[in-house]
Structures are given as structure tokens and as C-alpha cells.
XYZ file of C-alpha atoms in Angstrom:
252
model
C 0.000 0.000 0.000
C 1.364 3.338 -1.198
C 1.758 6.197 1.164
C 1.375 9.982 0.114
C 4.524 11.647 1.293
C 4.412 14.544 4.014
C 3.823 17.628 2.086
C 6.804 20.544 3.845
C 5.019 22.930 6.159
C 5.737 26.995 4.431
C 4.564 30.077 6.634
C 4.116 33.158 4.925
C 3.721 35.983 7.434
C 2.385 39.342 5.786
C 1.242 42.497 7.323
C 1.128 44.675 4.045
C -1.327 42.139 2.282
C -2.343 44.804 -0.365
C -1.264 46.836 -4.046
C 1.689 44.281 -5.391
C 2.678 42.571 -2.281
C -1.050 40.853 -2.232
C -0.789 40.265 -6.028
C 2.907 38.547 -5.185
C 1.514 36.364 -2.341
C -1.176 35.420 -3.746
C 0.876 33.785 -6.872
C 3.297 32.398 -4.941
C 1.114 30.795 -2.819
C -1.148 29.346 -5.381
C 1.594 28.058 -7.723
C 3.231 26.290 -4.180
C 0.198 24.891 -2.503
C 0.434 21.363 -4.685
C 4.194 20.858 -3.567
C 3.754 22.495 -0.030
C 1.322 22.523 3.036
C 0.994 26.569 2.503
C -0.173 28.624 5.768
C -0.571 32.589 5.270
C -0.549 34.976 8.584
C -2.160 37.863 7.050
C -3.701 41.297 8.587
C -6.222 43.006 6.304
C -5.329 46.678 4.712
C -7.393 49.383 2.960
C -6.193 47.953 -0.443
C -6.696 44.271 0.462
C -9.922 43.029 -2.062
C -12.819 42.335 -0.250
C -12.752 39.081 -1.266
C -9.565 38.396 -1.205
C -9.992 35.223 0.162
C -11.592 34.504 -3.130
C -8.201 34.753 -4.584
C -6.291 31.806 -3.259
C -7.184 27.935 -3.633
C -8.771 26.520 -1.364
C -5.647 24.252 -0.116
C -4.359 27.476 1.499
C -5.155 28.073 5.407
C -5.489 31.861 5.796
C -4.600 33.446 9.336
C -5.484 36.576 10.630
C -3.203 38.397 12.691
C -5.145 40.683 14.323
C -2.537 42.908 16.113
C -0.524 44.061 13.374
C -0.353 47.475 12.570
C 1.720 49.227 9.580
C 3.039 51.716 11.743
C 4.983 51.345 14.792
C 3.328 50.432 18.193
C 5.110 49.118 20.907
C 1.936 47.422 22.479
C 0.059 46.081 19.617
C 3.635 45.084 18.374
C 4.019 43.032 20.913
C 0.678 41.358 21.076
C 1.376 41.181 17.602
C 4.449 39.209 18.429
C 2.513 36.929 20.918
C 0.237 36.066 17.923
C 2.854 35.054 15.333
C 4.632 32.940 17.802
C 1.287 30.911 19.238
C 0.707 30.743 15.116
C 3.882 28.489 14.403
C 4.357 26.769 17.872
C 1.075 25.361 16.204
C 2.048 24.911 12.685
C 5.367 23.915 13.824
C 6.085 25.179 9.804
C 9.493 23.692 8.162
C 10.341 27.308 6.177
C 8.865 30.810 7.258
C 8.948 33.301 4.992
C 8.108 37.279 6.219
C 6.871 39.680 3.770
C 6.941 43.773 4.202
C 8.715 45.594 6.716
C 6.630 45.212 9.728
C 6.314 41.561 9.161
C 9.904 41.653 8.744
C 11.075 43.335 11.860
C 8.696 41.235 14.127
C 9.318 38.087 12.555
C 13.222 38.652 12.803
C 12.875 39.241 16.057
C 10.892 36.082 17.421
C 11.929 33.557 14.490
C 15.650 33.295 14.026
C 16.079 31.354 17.523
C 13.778 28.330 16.257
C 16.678 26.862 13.736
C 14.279 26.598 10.749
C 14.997 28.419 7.604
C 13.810 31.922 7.805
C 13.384 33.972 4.308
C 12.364 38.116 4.355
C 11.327 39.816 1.026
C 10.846 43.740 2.193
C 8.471 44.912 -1.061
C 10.186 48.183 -1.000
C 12.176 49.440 2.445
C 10.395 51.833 4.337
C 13.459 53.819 4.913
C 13.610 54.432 0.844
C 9.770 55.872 1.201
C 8.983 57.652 4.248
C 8.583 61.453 3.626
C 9.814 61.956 6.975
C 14.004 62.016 7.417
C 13.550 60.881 11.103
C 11.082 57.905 9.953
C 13.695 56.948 6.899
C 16.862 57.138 9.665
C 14.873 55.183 12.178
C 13.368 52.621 10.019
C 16.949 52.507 8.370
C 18.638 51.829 12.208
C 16.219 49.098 12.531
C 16.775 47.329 9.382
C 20.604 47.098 9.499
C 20.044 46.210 12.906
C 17.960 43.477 11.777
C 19.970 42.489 9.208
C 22.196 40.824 10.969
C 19.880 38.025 11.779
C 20.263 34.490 11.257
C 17.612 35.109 8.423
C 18.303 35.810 4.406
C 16.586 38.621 2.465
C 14.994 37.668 -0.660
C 15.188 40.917 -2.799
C 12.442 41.841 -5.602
C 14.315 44.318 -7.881
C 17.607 45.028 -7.688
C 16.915 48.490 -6.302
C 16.199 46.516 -3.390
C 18.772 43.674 -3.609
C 21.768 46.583 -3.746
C 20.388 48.345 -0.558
C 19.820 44.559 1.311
C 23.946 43.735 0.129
C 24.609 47.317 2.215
C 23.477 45.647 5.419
C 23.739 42.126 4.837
C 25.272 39.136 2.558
C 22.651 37.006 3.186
C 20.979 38.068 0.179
C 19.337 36.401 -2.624
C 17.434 38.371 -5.609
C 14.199 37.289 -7.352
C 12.976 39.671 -9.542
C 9.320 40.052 -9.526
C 7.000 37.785 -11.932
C 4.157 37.938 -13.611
C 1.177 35.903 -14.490
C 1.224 35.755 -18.622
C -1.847 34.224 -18.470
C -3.705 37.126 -16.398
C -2.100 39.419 -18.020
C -2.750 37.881 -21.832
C -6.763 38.243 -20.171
C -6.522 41.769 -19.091
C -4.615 42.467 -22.432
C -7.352 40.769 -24.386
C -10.120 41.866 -22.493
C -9.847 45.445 -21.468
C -7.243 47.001 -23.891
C -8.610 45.796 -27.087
C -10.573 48.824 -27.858
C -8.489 51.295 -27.574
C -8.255 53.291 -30.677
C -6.478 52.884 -33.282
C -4.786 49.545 -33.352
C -1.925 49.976 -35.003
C -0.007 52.131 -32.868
C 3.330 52.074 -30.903
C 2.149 51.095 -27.108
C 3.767 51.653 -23.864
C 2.492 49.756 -20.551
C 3.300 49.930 -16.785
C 1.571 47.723 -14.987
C 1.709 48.684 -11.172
C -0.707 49.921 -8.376
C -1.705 53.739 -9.167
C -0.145 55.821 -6.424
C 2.116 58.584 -5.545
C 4.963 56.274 -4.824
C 4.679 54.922 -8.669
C 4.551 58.793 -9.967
C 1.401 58.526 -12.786
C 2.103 62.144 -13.494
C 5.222 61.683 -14.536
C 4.272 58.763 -16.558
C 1.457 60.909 -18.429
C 3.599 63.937 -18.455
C 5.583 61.818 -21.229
C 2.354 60.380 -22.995
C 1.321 63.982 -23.693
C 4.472 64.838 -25.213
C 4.465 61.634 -27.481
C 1.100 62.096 -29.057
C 1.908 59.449 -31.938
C 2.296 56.069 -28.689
C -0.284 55.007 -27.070
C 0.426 54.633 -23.409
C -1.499 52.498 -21.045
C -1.465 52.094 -17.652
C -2.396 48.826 -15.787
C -3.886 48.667 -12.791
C -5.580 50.819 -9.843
C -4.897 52.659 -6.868
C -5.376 55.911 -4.898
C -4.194 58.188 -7.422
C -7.624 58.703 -9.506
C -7.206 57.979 -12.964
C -9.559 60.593 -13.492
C -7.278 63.298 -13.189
C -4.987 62.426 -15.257
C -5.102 62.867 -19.140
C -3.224 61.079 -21.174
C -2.890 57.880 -20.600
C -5.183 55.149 -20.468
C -5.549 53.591 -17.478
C -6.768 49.493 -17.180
C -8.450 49.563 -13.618
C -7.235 45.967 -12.249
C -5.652 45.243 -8.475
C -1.726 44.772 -8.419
């Protein structure tokens, strides 16, 4: 009689599970779930989907962390702390892998001593975005600190992966992928009637926000009247404003 081997226990933790980070996860977690026994600690942001849980097969066991906050919070970061460890004393996972700074810092703090491998992909350092000089040198302090961790950052673009090889050489890069098939759909669906046809055509595909810089973006479309430029996906930034480009409203 045949036994069906063990499937390998993997942990995602993720506070930031919104714009590309949910689009990321939620790939990476579907493509894995046949090979591994896939467990996501999640909180919920304004830019998660309401049905987000929609999103992921069924296989997947979704966890809410209900203490995590994006910004920094000594007491709910430490009930936050309590969570994530009750979470994988009861998984007893055989890789963890943190995702976004928060989930980063906490899970670097409580997950290093439990001699399992432990993986950290920041989606963009804070210290890069923060408009504030004393966030960026704080949040900066913190991840060097950090850094030094029995843990190994998993980079996204190499943006990232040269600022992770400043604090650390435990550092791996995996640029970002894409779904051709969701993409070929959106493509097919959604761009083909943009007029004419037979044009040069530029795309972005990202989440529409500040950090991204749209305007910039349409400041070239307007002075290249002869391209068509189109913009996939959605965000905070309203598309409305902005003339131009055409803009593909879709979640990444």
C-alpha cells in the first residue's frame, strides 16, 4: 500500500497584504500549494480586495493576525508578536517566509532562535519611502540592525537587492513575476478597444499611487502624441485626473 509523502510545512507571514505585495503572495502561494502545506498569517489593509480570500485555492489556510499594525506600536507590536509565535508553535512550519517591513522586523525578532529556515522579502524598504528624514533614519537603524539576523533577504528588484547587500550578505534576488496568463486576459479583455490599433504602445503595470509617480508617466504620454500609453492597474491616485494615458483599472 502506497503512502502519500508529508507535504513541507511553508509560513508566509504578511502584514502589508495589499497593491503588489497581495498580487505577489497570492501567486506564490497558489503556484506552491500542490508541492507544499501553505499557511498565510495575514492582517487586512485598505487595499486588500474584499474578497480576497476569493483569490487563493482553497488548499491554502489563511490566518489573521489581528494585532498588526503598519506603523509602529510598541503594544500592539508586541501582542502582535505573541500572535505570530502561538501561530507556528502550532504549525510547527518547516520554512517561514516574512513579507513587508513590519512583518519583517517582528518576525526577525521572534523567528531566528527556532533553527528553521527563515526567508524576508521587504516589497520596497520603508526607509527608501517615508517622507519623513527621522522615519527613513529610524526605520533605516532598525533594518541594518535586523539584518544581521540568522535570516536571508529575498530581494524583488535590484533596487532593493543593492540596498539589502549594504546591510547584509545574506541576500538572494528574485525579480518580480508575472502571471502571462492574467495578463494575456486583461490584455485581451480590457485594452482591445483602444483606438487605433496599429499604434506604438507603452504599458506599466503597477498599483496607481504617488509612490509609482502617474504624473510623470502621463507627463511623457502627452508629449508623445503618436504612442499610445497604457497604464495597468488601480490605486489611490484617480485615474480621473490624469489625461493622457489610459488607465486598465485591475488590483496589483
Amino acid at each position: 500500500m502506497a503512502f502519500e509523502k508529508k507535504k513541507r510545512k511553508l509560513l508566509y507571514v504578511v502584514e502589508a497584504m495589499g497593491g503588489g505585495v497581495f498580487t505577489y503572495i497570492n501567486n506564490l502561494a497558489n503556484e506552491l500549494c500542490e508541492k507544499y502545506d501553505v499557511y498565510i498569517a495575514y492582517s487586512v489593509r485598505s487595499q486588500t480586495p474584499d474578497n480576497f480570500k476569493d483569490f487563493f485555492n482553497k488548499k491554502i489556510h489563511l490566518i489573521e493576525v489581528k494585532n498588526f499594525k503598519r506603523e509602529i506600536d510598541l503594544f500592539s507590536d508586541i501582542r502582535a508578536m505573541v500572535e505570530l509565535r502561538h501561530i507556528e508553535k502550532k504549525i510547527d512550519p518547516d520554512i517561514i517566509h516574512l513579507h513587508s517591513s513590519k512583518a519583517g522586523a517582528l518576525g526577525r525578532l521572534i523567528f531566528p532562535y527556532r533553527h528553521k529556515p527563515l526567508f524576508y522579502t521587504p516589497h520596497g524598504y520603508s526607509f527608501l519611502s517615508s517622507n519623513s528624514k527621522f522615519k527613513n533614519k529610524l526605520y533605516k537603524r532598525i533594518e541594518s540592525s535586523l539584518a544581521k539576523s540568522k535570516c536571508t533577504t529575498i530581494s524583488c528588484s535590484l533596487g532593493e537587492h543593492q540596498e539589502t547587500l549594504k546591510m547584509t550578505s545574506r541576500a538572494f534576488l528574485v525579480n518580480n513575476g508575472i502571471n502571462i496568463n492574467e495578463l494575456e486576459n486583461i490584455l485581451k479583455n480590457n485594452i482591445h478597444h483602444v483606438e487605433p490599433q496599429n499604434r506604438l504602445t507603452i504599458f506599466t503595470l503597477g498599483r496607481i499611487t504617488k509612490q509609482k509617480n502617474p504624473y510623470l508617466f502621463n507627463q511623457i504620454a502627452n508629449l508623445m502624441p503618436d504612442v499610445r500609453f497604457v497604464w495597468i492597474g488601480d490605486g489611490e491616485v484617480a485615474p480621473m485626473s490624469i489625461n493622457g494615458t489610459y488607465f486598465s483599472k485591475h488590483s496589483f
